[in-house]
Tab-separated table of C-alpha atoms in Angstrom:
chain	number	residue	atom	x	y	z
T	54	UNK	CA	0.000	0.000	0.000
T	55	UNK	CA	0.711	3.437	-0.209
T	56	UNK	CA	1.883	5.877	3.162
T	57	UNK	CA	1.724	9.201	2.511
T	58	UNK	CA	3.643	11.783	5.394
T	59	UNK	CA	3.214	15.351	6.370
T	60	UNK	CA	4.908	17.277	8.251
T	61	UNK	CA	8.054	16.746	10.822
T	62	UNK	CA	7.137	12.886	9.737
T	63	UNK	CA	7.941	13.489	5.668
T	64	UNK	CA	10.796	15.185	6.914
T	65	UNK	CA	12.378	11.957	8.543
T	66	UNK	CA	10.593	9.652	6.246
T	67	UNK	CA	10.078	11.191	3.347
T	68	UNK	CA	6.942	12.534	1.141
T	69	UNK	CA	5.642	8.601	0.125
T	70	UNK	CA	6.387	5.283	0.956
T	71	UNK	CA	5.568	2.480	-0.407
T	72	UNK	CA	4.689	-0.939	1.966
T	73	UNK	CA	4.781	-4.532	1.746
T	74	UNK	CA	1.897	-5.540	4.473
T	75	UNK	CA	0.372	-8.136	5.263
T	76	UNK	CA	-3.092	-8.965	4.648
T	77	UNK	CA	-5.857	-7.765	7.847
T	78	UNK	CA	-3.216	-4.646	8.613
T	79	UNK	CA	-4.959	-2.496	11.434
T	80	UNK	CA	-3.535	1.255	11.187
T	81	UNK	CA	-2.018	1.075	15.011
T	82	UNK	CA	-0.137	-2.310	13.428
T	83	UNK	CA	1.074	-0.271	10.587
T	84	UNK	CA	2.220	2.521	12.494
T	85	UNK	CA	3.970	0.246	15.318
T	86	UNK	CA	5.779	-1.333	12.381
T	87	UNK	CA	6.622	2.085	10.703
T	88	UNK	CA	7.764	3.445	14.350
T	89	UNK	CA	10.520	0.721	14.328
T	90	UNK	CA	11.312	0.490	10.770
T	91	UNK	CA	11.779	4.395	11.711
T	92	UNK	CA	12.899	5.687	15.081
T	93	UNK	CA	13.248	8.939	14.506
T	94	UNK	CA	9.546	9.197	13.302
T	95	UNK	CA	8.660	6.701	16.293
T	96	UNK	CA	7.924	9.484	19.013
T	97	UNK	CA	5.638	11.771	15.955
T	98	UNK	CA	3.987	8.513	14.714
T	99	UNK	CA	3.272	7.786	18.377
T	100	UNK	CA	1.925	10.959	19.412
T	101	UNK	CA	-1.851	11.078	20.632
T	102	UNK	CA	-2.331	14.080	18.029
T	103	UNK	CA	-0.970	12.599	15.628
T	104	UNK	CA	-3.951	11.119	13.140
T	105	UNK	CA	-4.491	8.701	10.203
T	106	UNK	CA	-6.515	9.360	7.248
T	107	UNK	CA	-7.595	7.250	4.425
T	108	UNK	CA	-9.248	8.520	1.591
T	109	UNK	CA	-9.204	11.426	3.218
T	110	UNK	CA	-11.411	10.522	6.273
T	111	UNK	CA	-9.855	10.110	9.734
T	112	UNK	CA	-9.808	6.789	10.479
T	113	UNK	CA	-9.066	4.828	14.445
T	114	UNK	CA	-6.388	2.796	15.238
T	115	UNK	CA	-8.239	-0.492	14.510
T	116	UNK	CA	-9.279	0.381	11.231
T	117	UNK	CA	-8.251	-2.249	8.706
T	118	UNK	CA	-6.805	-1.822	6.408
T	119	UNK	CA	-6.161	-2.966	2.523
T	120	UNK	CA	-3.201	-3.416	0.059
T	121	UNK	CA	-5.041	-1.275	-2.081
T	122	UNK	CA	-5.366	2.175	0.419
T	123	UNK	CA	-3.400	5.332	0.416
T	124	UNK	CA	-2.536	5.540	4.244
T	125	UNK	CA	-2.146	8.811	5.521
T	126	UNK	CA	-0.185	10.020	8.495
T	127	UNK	CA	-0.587	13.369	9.725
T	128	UNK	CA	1.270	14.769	12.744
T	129	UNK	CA	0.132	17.398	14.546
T	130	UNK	CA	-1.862	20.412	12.830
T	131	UNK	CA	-1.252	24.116	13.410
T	132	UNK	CA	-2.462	27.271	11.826
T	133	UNK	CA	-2.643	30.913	12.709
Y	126	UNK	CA	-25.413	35.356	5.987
Y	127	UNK	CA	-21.952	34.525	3.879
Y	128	UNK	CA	-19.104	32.339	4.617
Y	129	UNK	CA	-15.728	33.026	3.137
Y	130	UNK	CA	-13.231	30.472	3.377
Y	131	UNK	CA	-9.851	30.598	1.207
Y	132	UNK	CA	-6.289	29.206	0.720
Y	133	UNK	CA	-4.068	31.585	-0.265
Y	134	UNK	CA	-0.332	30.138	-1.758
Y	135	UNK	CA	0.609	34.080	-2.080
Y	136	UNK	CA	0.821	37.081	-0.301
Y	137	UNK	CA	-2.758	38.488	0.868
Y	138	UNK	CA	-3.896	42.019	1.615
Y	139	UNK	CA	-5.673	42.113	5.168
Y	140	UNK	CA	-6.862	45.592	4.499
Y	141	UNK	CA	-8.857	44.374	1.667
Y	142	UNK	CA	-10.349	41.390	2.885
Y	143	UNK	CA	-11.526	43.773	6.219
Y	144	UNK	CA	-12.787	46.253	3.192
Y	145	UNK	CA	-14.494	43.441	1.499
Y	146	UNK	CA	-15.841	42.347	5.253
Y	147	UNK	CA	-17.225	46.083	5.948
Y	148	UNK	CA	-18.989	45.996	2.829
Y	149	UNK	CA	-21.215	42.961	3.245
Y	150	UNK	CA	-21.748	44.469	6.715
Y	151	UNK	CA	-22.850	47.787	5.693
Y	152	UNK	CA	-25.564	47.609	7.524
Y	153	UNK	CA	-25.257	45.001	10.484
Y	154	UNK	CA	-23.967	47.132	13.239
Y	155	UNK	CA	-20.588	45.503	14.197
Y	156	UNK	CA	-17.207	44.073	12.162
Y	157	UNK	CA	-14.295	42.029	14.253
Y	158	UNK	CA	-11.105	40.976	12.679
Y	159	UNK	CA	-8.034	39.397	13.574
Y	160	UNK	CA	-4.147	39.184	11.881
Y	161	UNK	CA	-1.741	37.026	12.513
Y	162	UNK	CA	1.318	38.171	11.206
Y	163	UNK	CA	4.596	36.038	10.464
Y	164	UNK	CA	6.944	36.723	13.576
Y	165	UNK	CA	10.447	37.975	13.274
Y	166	UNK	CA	12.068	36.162	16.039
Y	167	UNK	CA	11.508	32.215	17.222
Y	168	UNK	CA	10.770	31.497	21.107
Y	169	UNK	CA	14.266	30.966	21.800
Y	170	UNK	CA	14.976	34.461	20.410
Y	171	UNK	CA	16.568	33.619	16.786
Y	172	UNK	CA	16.139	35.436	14.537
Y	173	UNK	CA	13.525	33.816	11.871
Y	174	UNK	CA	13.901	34.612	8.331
Y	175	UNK	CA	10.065	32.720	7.112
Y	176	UNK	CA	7.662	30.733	8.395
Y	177	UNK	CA	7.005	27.606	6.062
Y	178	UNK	CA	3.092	26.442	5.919
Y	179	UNK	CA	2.974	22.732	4.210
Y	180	UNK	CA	-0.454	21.490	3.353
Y	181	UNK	CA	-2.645	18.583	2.608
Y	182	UNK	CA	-4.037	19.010	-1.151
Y	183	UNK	CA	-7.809	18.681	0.281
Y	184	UNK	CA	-7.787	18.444	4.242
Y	185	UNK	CA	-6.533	22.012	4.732
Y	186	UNK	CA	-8.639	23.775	2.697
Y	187	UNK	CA	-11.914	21.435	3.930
Y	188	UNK	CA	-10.710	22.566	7.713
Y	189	UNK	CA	-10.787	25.596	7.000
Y	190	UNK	CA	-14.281	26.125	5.467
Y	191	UNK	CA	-14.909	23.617	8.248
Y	192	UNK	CA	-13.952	26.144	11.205
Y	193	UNK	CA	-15.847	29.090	9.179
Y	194	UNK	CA	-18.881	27.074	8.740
Y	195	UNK	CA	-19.543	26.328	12.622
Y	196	UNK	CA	-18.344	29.799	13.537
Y	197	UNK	CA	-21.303	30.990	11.716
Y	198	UNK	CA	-23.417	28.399	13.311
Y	199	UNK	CA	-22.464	28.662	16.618
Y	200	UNK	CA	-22.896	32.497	17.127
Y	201	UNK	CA	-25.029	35.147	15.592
Y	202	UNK	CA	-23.647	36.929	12.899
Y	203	UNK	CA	-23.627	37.330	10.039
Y	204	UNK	CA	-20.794	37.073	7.801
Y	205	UNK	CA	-17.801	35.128	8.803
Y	206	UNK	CA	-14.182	35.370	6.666
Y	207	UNK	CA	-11.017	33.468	6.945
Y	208	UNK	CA	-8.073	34.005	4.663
Y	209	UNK	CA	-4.961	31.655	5.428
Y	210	UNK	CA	-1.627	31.278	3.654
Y	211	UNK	CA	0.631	28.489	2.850
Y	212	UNK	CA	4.098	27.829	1.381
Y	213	UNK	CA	6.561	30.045	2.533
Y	214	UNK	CA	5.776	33.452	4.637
Y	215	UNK	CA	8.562	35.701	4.994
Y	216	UNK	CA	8.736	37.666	8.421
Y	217	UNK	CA	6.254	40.452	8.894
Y	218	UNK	CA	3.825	39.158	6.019
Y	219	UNK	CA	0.393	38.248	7.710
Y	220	UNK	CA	-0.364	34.158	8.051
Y	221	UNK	CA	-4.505	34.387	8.337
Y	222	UNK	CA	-7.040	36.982	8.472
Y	223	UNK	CA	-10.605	36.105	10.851
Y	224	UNK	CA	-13.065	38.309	10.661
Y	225	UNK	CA	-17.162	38.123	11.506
Y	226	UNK	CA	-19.393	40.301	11.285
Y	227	UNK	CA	-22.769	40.930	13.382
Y	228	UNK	CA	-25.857	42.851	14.294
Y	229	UNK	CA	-24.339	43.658	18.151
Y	230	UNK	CA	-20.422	43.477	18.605
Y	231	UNK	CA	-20.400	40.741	21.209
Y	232	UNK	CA	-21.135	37.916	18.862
Y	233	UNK	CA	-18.121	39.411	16.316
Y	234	UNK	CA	-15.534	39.496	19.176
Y	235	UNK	CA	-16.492	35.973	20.466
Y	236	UNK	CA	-16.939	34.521	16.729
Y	237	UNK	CA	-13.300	35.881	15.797
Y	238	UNK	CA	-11.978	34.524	19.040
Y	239	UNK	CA	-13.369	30.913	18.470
Y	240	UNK	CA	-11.948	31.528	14.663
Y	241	UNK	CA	-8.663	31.834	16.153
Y	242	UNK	CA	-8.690	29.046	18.629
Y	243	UNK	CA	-9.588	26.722	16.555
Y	244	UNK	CA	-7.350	27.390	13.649
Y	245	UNK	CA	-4.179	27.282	16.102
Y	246	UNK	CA	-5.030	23.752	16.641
Y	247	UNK	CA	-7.299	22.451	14.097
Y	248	UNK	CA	-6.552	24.097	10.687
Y	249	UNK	CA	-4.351	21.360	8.556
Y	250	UNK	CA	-0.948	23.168	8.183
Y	251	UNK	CA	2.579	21.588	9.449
Y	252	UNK	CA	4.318	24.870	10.104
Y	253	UNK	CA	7.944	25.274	10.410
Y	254	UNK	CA	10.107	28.727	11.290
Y	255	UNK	CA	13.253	28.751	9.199
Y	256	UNK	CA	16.355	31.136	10.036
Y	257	UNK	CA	20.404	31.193	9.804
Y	258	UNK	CA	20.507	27.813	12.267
Y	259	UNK	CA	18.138	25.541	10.411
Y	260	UNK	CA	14.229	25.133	10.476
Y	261	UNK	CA	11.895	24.161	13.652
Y	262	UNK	CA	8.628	22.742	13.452
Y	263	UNK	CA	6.472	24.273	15.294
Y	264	UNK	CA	2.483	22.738	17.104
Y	265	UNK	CA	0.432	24.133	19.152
Y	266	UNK	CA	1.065	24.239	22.687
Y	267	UNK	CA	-0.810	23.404	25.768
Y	268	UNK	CA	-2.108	26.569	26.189
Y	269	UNK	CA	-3.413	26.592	22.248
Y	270	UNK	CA	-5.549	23.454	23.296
Y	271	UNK	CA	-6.768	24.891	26.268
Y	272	UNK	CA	-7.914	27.867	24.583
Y	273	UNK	CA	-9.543	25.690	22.194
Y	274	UNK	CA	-10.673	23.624	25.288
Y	275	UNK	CA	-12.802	26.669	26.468
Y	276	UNK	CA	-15.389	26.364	23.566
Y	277	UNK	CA	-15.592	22.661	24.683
């Protein structure tokens, strides 16, 4: 699937990535993985304001999810 | 009633947005607005050459006109403008304009207030402050969400 990252997280991780999971993926599985694979994104990925869109629609952390979703990870929001 | 609710990727003109503002209210009584401007110094006290707005290609702009709409819901006026920027914002340029409008001035003041809170923490922008040392990303703090808090 694709993972799509904003923010302080593109910055470590870069704009897109593109995962191997496996099949029944829950978003707070995805991110655990991504966390390791990524430890300088860990504490952002991990962060209770951080959220997780797909198709642009916040989604929990036991959403499942498919091979064929664009995964979005957005860290914290700010304007003003 | 109107809602205005717009993305801007270049430099805006608050005076004209508060023109445009005053003349939908012509004849309601009472006109609020808010700027934030683009700060020339960071927290620590370095000196901060722009402030760098990243968005999402649909979330931002849908938070914003998100935030506008329940403004206007929540409080009785009767026109209700936001104007943000994103990309790059060099010091001194203004980062978002919030403005309502309304038939007694207590509902303008509290509907730009609530504008304000709520786009600190809500509006879908990964800001960063870049200067001589490097760039900081900057969220809100706790006092951003507690302000935010107090509309509950």
């Amino acid at each position: 699937m694709k993972v799509l990252f904003y923010g302080r997280l593109a910055d470590v991780i870069g704009a897109e990535l593109e995962v191997n999971s496996p099949a029944r993926c829950s978003v707070s599985q995805l991110r655990e993985r991504l966390a390791t694979e990524h430890p300088l994104a860990a504490q952002a990925l991990r962060s209770k304001r951080a959220r997780t869109c797909v198709g642009d629609r916040l989604v929990h952390d036991a959403h499942v999810l498919s091979a064929a979703d664009t995964v979005e990870f957005l860290p914290p929001v700010s304007g003003g | 009633m109107s809602v205005v609710a717009r993305l801007e990727e270049s430099a805006f003109r608050p005076d004209e947005e508060l023109a445009a503002l005053l003349k939908q209210a012509s004849e309601d009584g009472a006109v609020v607005s808010f700027v934030g401007v683009a700060r020339p110094t960071s927290k620590t006290g370095d000196p901060v050459e722009q402030l760098v707005l990243d968005h999402h290609p649909t979330l931002t702009l849908q938070s914003l006109q998100d935030i506008a709409v329940s403004a206007a819901e929540r409080f009785d006026v009767t026109h209700v403008r936001v104007v943000h920027r994103c990309g790059e914002v060099r010091s001194g340029e203004p980062i978002v304009f919030a403005g309502a409008a309304s038939v007694h001035r207590r509902s303008a003041f509290d509907a730009a207030d609530y504008l304000m809170d709520r786009l600190k923490t809500e509006a879908v922008f990964w800001k960063r402050e870049v200067g001589a040392s490097g760039s900081e990303w900057i969220e809100p703090t706790d006092a951003d969400y507690a302000d935010r808090d107090r509309w509950g």
